[in-house]
Amino acid sequence: MTMPAMPAAVTRFFTASQSGDADAWAGSFAADGVFHDPVGEPPIVGRAAIGEFIASVLPNFSPFLGLTPREAHTVGNRVAVAWSGAAVSLSGVPVNWSGINVYELDDAGLIREARAYFNRAIFQAQLNG
């Protein structure tokens, strides 16, 4: 699938999610980046902590198919992306969810802050279903 036009760090965020590469995924963030996953939960602060968080989530799925961007809108150093996610739980249950991420990039083009808007209850209900 062709991705919508997005700044390089945001494209890396999605590409790394699809390949399940926690280091590359975290590498799309600035060293002091902040990830709200989802908004309303305590933010994850710092590239290292973001990488640890992602690395802790991925082993819960086989496979984790990642996030696929559907639409992207860039204004200055801010980007809003509508996406869908897909994975299969370790017990074989398909999990599908969607949301919108809003990114703010730093002067180097890395993600300074990412806010993920999705309904965690819908995601969790599929795992518990």
Backbone as CSV, one residue per row, in Angstrom:
resi,resn,N_x,N_y,N_z,CA_x,CA_y,CA_z,C_x,C_y,C_z
1,MET,0.831,-1.171,0.000,0.000,0.000,0.000,0.885,1.248,0.000
2,THR,0.480,2.226,-0.745,1.181,3.494,-0.757,0.714,4.330,0.429
3,MET,1.665,4.896,1.139,1.319,5.735,2.283,1.009,7.141,1.797
4,PRO,0.150,7.848,2.530,-0.055,9.253,2.183,1.224,10.050,2.425
5,ALA,1.323,11.215,1.796,2.501,12.060,1.964,2.584,12.548,3.404
6,MET,3.716,12.273,4.045,3.938,12.658,5.438,5.407,13.007,5.608
7,PRO,5.753,13.816,6.622,7.167,14.046,6.912,7.869,12.715,7.226
8,ALA,9.183,12.688,7.003,9.956,11.446,7.116,9.795,10.750,8.464
9,ALA,9.851,11.474,9.570,9.760,10.830,10.892,8.395,10.185,11.095
10,VAL,7.357,10.792,10.581,6.011,10.221,10.730,5.888,8.977,9.850
11,THR,6.448,9.035,8.652,6.465,7.837,7.796,7.216,6.708,8.497
12,ARG,8.383,7.021,9.122,9.149,5.992,9.850,8.331,5.417,11.001
13,PHE,7.555,6.248,11.710,6.695,5.792,12.797,5.785,4.665,12.302
14,PHE,5.131,4.871,11.166,4.207,3.860,10.643,4.930,2.667,10.045
15,THR,5.997,2.897,9.303,6.757,1.800,8.705,7.322,0.877,9.788
16,ALA,7.865,1.462,10.839,8.427,0.660,11.935,7.336,-0.111,12.662
17,SER,6.140,0.476,12.792,5.048,-0.258,13.444,4.683,-1.494,12.626
18,GLN,4.725,-1.356,11.307,4.362,-2.475,10.429,5.421,-3.571,10.410
19,SER,6.668,-3.202,10.636,7.728,-4.212,10.653,7.978,-4.741,12.067
20,GLY,7.315,-4.127,13.070,7.495,-4.571,14.446,8.875,-4.247,14.994
21,ASP,9.480,-3.176,14.507,10.818,-2.786,14.925,10.705,-1.702,16.006
22,ALA,10.751,-2.107,17.264,10.567,-1.175,18.382,11.630,-0.085,18.392
23,ASP,12.882,-0.428,18.066,13.953,0.572,18.073,13.734,1.623,16.995
24,ALA,13.384,1.192,15.791,13.135,2.145,14.706,11.897,2.981,15.003
25,TRP,10.881,2.344,15.598,9.643,3.057,15.944,9.983,4.165,16.940
26,ALA,10.703,3.838,17.997,11.096,4.835,18.990,12.056,5.853,18.378
27,GLY,12.841,5.434,17.401,13.797,6.320,16.752,13.163,7.428,15.940
28,SER,11.878,7.346,15.690,11.201,8.436,14.982,10.941,9.619,15.918
29,PHE,11.152,9.400,17.232,10.953,10.438,18.240,12.259,11.152,18.558
30,ALA,12.155,12.405,18.971,13.290,13.135,19.521,13.714,12.443,20.812
31,ALA,14.950,12.666,21.242,15.448,12.024,22.467,14.546,12.309,23.663
32,ASP,13.965,13.501,23.710,13.069,13.873,24.818,11.595,13.868,24.384
33,GLY,11.285,13.096,23.342,9.929,13.032,22.812,8.917,12.541,23.837
34,VAL,7.655,12.843,23.564,6.550,12.472,24.449,5.501,11.744,23.607
35,PHE,5.004,10.616,24.140,4.001,9.804,23.439,2.809,9.605,24.361
36,HIS,1.659,10.115,23.938,0.397,9.921,24.657,-0.316,8.767,23.943
37,ASP,-0.314,7.574,24.531,-0.844,6.380,23.861,-1.769,5.595,24.772
38,PRO,-3.082,5.906,24.733,-3.737,7.020,24.061,-3.780,8.255,24.956
39,VAL,-4.296,9.329,24.369,-4.526,10.550,25.133,-5.407,10.187,26.324
40,GLY,-5.083,10.717,27.478,-5.817,10.409,28.705,-5.051,9.477,29.623
41,GLU,-4.107,8.720,29.055,-3.215,7.870,29.846,-1.969,8.689,30.186
42,PRO,-1.229,8.314,31.222,0.012,9.043,31.502,0.938,8.995,30.287
43,PRO,1.540,10.123,29.915,2.418,10.127,28.744,3.701,9.343,29.002
44,ILE,4.252,8.820,27.923,5.530,8.126,27.958,6.564,9.159,27.501
45,VAL,7.568,9.416,28.332,8.487,10.521,28.076,9.895,9.991,27.812
46,GLY,10.457,10.404,26.692,11.822,10.045,26.322,11.858,8.878,25.345
47,ARG,12.766,8.971,24.373,12.887,7.934,23.343,13.122,6.558,23.958
48,ALA,13.979,6.475,24.975,14.273,5.174,25.589,13.018,4.576,26.216
49,ALA,12.241,5.374,26.943,11.009,4.877,27.570,9.977,4.492,26.519
50,ILE,9.912,5.260,25.438,8.982,4.931,24.347,9.376,3.591,23.736
51,GLY,10.671,3.392,23.510,11.144,2.120,22.962,10.840,0.944,23.878
52,GLU,11.025,1.136,25.182,10.715,0.074,26.146,9.223,-0.240,26.143
53,PHE,8.391,0.795,26.066,6.938,0.586,26.022,6.553,-0.230,24.783
54,ILE,7.024,0.194,23.629,6.691,-0.511,22.386,7.193,-1.952,22.448
55,ALA,8.429,-2.141,22.907,8.998,-3.494,23.006,8.204,-4.371,23.973
56,SER,7.540,-3.769,24.963,6.741,-4.557,25.906,5.378,-4.948,25.329
57,VAL,4.899,-4.192,24.347,3.584,-4.460,23.756,3.675,-5.510,22.645
58,LEU,4.669,-5.410,21.798,4.760,-6.268,20.610,4.707,-7.772,20.898
59,PRO,5.355,-8.287,21.953,5.325,-9.733,22.190,3.941,-10.282,22.561
60,ASN,2.961,-9.398,22.787,1.611,-9.851,23.125,0.797,-10.227,21.896
61,PHE,1.407,-10.126,20.732,0.707,-10.389,19.473,1.562,-11.258,18.570
62,SER,0.878,-12.051,17.739,1.584,-12.873,16.762,0.681,-13.099,15.551
63,PRO,0.792,-12.259,14.561,1.707,-11.136,14.431,1.067,-9.810,14.862
64,PHE,1.928,-8.809,15.051,1.493,-7.418,15.171,1.664,-6.839,13.777
65,LEU,0.556,-6.547,13.113,0.608,-6.109,11.717,0.853,-4.612,11.582
66,GLY,0.659,-3.883,12.673,1.021,-2.479,12.676,-0.109,-1.526,12.373
67,LEU,0.291,-0.278,12.237,-0.632,0.817,11.980,-0.478,1.240,10.525
68,THR,-1.604,1.411,9.852,-1.597,1.819,8.451,-2.225,3.196,8.326
69,PRO,-1.449,4.183,7.869,-2.010,5.517,7.707,-2.983,5.549,6.531
70,ARG,-4.114,6.200,6.725,-5.141,6.302,5.683,-5.182,7.693,5.069
71,GLU,-5.022,8.706,5.909,-5.051,10.096,5.474,-4.080,10.878,6.323
72,ALA,-3.411,11.851,5.743,-2.489,12.686,6.504,-2.666,14.137,6.086
73,HIS,-2.579,15.008,7.068,-2.704,16.441,6.832,-1.577,17.129,7.592
74,THR,-0.739,17.853,6.856,0.423,18.512,7.451,0.262,20.024,7.336
75,VAL,0.454,20.695,8.461,0.468,22.157,8.499,1.667,22.559,9.340
76,GLY,2.661,23.155,8.698,3.881,23.531,9.405,4.553,22.312,10.009
77,ASN,4.793,22.350,11.325,5.459,21.228,11.995,4.465,20.303,12.695
78,ARG,3.207,20.373,12.303,2.173,19.511,12.893,1.541,18.638,11.813
79,VAL,1.268,17.403,12.197,0.711,16.443,11.251,-0.408,15.671,11.950
80,ALA,-1.553,15.557,11.289,-2.656,14.726,11.788,-2.830,13.562,10.816
81,VAL,-2.878,12.343,11.369,-2.968,11.149,10.525,-4.093,10.248,11.029
82,ALA,-5.030,9.929,10.143,-6.045,8.910,10.429,-5.438,7.563,10.055
83,TRP,-5.601,6.567,10.924,-4.949,5.277,10.716,-5.857,4.132,11.164
84,SER,-5.481,2.929,10.746,-6.117,1.714,11.265,-5.005,0.777,11.705
85,GLY,-5.303,-0.021,12.739,-4.323,-0.951,13.270,-4.856,-2.369,13.203
86,ALA,-3.938,-3.313,13.096,-4.331,-4.717,13.044,-3.253,-5.575,13.701
87,ALA,-3.720,-6.595,14.397,-2.826,-7.551,15.044,-3.618,-8.821,15.298
88,VAL,-2.909,-9.857,15.702,-3.540,-11.111,16.119,-2.986,-11.438,17.498
89,SER,-3.895,-11.675,18.456,-3.451,-11.989,19.814,-2.750,-13.344,19.831
90,LEU,-2.048,-13.619,20.903,-1.353,-14.903,21.023,-2.321,-16.078,21.021
91,SER,-3.587,-15.815,21.398,-4.597,-16.884,21.373,-5.309,-16.959,20.028
92,GLY,-4.856,-16.176,19.042,-5.409,-16.257,17.692,-6.576,-15.329,17.416
93,VAL,-6.875,-14.402,18.322,-8.005,-13.481,18.144,-7.557,-12.280,17.317
94,PRO,-8.246,-11.998,16.179,-7.921,-10.801,15.412,-8.300,-9.545,16.204
95,VAL,-7.459,-8.553,16.154,-7.697,-7.281,16.846,-7.559,-6.165,15.811
96,ASN,-8.613,-5.371,15.665,-8.610,-4.253,14.727,-9.058,-3.009,15.468
97,TRP,-8.387,-1.898,15.239,-8.746,-0.645,15.876,-8.323,0.490,14.955
98,SER,-8.794,1.672,15.241,-8.445,2.820,14.410,-8.413,4.068,15.263
99,GLY,-7.803,5.098,14.716,-7.724,6.344,15.451,-7.118,7.445,14.625
100,ILE,-6.768,8.499,15.311,-6.104,9.644,14.707,-4.928,10.008,15.610
101,ASN,-3.764,10.161,15.019,-2.598,10.632,15.757,-2.285,12.055,15.322
102,VAL,-1.914,12.870,16.280,-1.484,14.236,15.997,-0.035,14.352,16.462
103,TYR,0.828,14.746,15.544,2.258,14.836,15.799,2.709,16.290,15.772
104,GLU,3.662,16.599,16.638,4.377,17.878,16.572,5.841,17.534,16.385
105,LEU,6.462,18.107,15.359,7.846,17.801,15.039,8.770,18.885,15.582
106,ASP,10.007,18.488,15.913,10.994,19.465,16.373,11.737,20.041,15.163
107,ASP,12.711,20.895,15.412,13.454,21.552,14.330,14.263,20.572,13.490
108,ALA,14.594,19.401,14.040,15.333,18.379,13.296,14.401,17.461,12.506
109,GLY,13.087,17.682,12.623,12.130,16.864,11.902,11.721,15.597,12.622
110,LEU,12.169,15.407,13.868,11.773,14.246,14.660,10.493,14.560,15.426
111,ILE,9.825,13.518,15.895,8.574,13.709,16.620,8.880,14.211,18.028
112,ARG,8.432,15.405,18.328,8.582,15.988,19.665,7.468,15.453,20.566
113,GLU,6.253,15.367,19.985,5.115,14.889,20.766,4.124,14.217,19.825
114,ALA,3.623,13.080,20.261,2.595,12.357,19.511,1.425,12.092,20.438
115,ARG,0.242,12.429,19.953,-0.984,12.190,20.714,-1.844,11.210,19.919
116,ALA,-2.093,10.042,20.498,-2.907,9.008,19.846,-4.331,9.083,20.400
117,TYR,-5.272,9.277,19.498,-6.686,9.315,19.863,-7.344,8.045,19.340
118,PHE,-7.648,7.131,20.257,-8.402,5.920,19.919,-9.058,5.419,21.189
119,ASN,-10.045,4.557,21.028,-10.798,4.044,22.163,-10.128,2.766,22.664
120,ARG,-9.381,2.877,23.747,-8.671,1.718,24.293,-9.648,0.614,24.717
121,ALA,-10.854,0.973,25.160,-11.843,-0.033,25.592,-12.235,-0.948,24.434
122,ILE,-12.366,-0.400,23.231,-12.702,-1.226,22.063,-11.553,-2.184,21.758
123,PHE,-10.344,-1.682,21.825,-9.159,-2.499,21.611,-9.122,-3.633,22.645
124,GLN,-9.274,-3.287,23.916,-9.194,-4.263,25.009,-10.321,-5.289,24.935
125,ALA,-11.529,-4.857,24.557,-12.669,-5.768,24.486,-12.419,-6.894,23.479
126,GLN,-11.714,-6.591,22.406,-11.405,-7.634,21.412,-10.452,-8.667,21.991
127,LEU,-9.507,-8.218,22.816,-8.564,-9.140,23.434,-9.256,-10.010,24.490
128,ASN,-10.228,-9.420,25.185,-10.916,-10.145,26.258,-12.126,-10.912,25.778
129,GLY,-12.525,-10.651,24.520,-13.767,-11.212,23.976,-13.727,-12.669,23.840
